[in-house]
């Protein structure tokens, strides 16, 4: 069975979310406009505090599903991006 894929590498953000450490080119995350340094705080409105929680939220979906990613960039207020997940 194919698993859903977002295309980011992450590190812990101190409980405030998952810090994006790398965005793979031509990935759903890149297409959604995510950048290195963004802090992912929610997937489809469900708060996430760690990279494992982001991965679990993505893997609970299917390739082709669209998710809304809530993130913080440069310490500013939260923003949202939409990504259509691909197969890993």
Coordinates of C-alpha atoms in Angstrom, one line a residue:
X1 CA 0.0 0.0 0.0
X2 CA 1.3 3.4 -0.9
X3 CA 1.8 5.9 1.9
X4 CA 1.1 9.6 1.7
X5 CA 4.1 11.8 1.3
X6 CA 4.6 15.5 2.2
X7 CA 8.3 16.0 1.4
X8 CA 9.8 17.7 4.4
X9 CA 12.5 16.9 6.9
X10 CA 11.8 18.2 10.4
X11 CA 13.3 18.7 13.9
X12 CA 11.6 19.3 17.2
X13 CA 10.5 22.8 17.8
X14 CA 10.5 22.8 21.6
X15 CA 6.9 21.8 21.9
X16 CA 5.6 24.6 19.7
X17 CA 5.5 22.5 16.5
X18 CA 7.9 20.8 14.1
X19 CA 10.6 22.9 12.5
X20 CA 11.1 22.3 8.8
X21 CA 14.8 21.6 8.2
X22 CA 14.5 20.7 4.5
X23 CA 11.9 20.8 1.7
X24 CA 12.3 18.4 -1.1
X25 CA 12.0 20.0 -4.5
X26 CA 8.9 19.1 -6.6
X27 CA 7.3 17.8 -3.4
X28 CA 3.8 18.6 -2.1
X29 CA 5.4 20.8 0.6
X30 CA 7.4 22.7 -2.0
X31 CA 4.2 23.1 -4.1
X32 CA 2.4 24.5 -1.0
X33 CA 5.1 27.1 -0.5
X34 CA 6.6 25.7 2.7
X35 CA 10.2 26.8 3.4
X36 CA 13.1 25.7 5.6
X37 CA 12.6 27.3 9.0
X38 CA 8.8 27.2 8.9
X39 CA 7.3 25.7 12.1
X40 CA 4.3 23.4 11.4
X41 CA 1.8 23.7 14.2
X42 CA -1.3 21.9 12.8
X43 CA -2.5 19.6 10.1
X44 CA -6.2 20.0 9.1
X45 CA -6.7 22.0 12.2
X46 CA -5.3 19.3 14.5
X47 CA -2.4 20.7 16.6
X48 CA 1.0 18.9 16.1
X49 CA 3.9 19.5 18.5
X50 CA 6.6 17.1 17.2
X51 CA 7.9 15.8 13.9
X52 CA 6.4 12.4 14.8
X53 CA 2.9 13.9 15.1
X54 CA 3.3 15.6 11.7
X55 CA 4.4 12.3 10.2
X56 CA 1.5 10.4 11.8
X57 CA -1.0 13.0 10.6
X58 CA 0.3 12.7 7.0
X59 CA 0.5 8.9 7.1
X60 CA -3.1 8.6 8.3
X61 CA -4.1 10.0 4.9
X62 CA -3.9 8.6 1.4
X63 CA -1.9 9.9 -1.6
X64 CA -4.1 12.4 -3.4
X65 CA -5.7 13.7 -0.2
X66 CA -5.5 17.5 0.3
X67 CA -4.4 18.8 3.7
X68 CA -4.3 22.2 5.2
X69 CA -1.0 22.9 7.0
X70 CA -0.8 25.6 9.6
X71 CA 2.6 27.1 10.1
X72 CA 4.6 30.0 11.5
X73 CA 7.3 31.7 9.4
X74 CA 9.8 34.1 10.9
X75 CA 8.0 34.4 14.2
X76 CA 5.0 36.0 12.6
X77 CA 1.4 35.0 13.0
X78 CA 0.2 31.6 11.8
X79 CA -0.5 31.1 8.1
X80 CA -2.1 28.2 6.2
X81 CA -1.0 26.4 3.1
X82 CA -2.8 23.6 1.2
X83 CA -0.9 20.5 0.0
X84 CA -2.0 17.6 -2.1
X85 CA -0.2 14.6 -0.8
X86 CA 1.7 12.3 -3.2
X87 CA 2.8 8.7 -2.9
X88 CA 6.2 8.1 -1.2

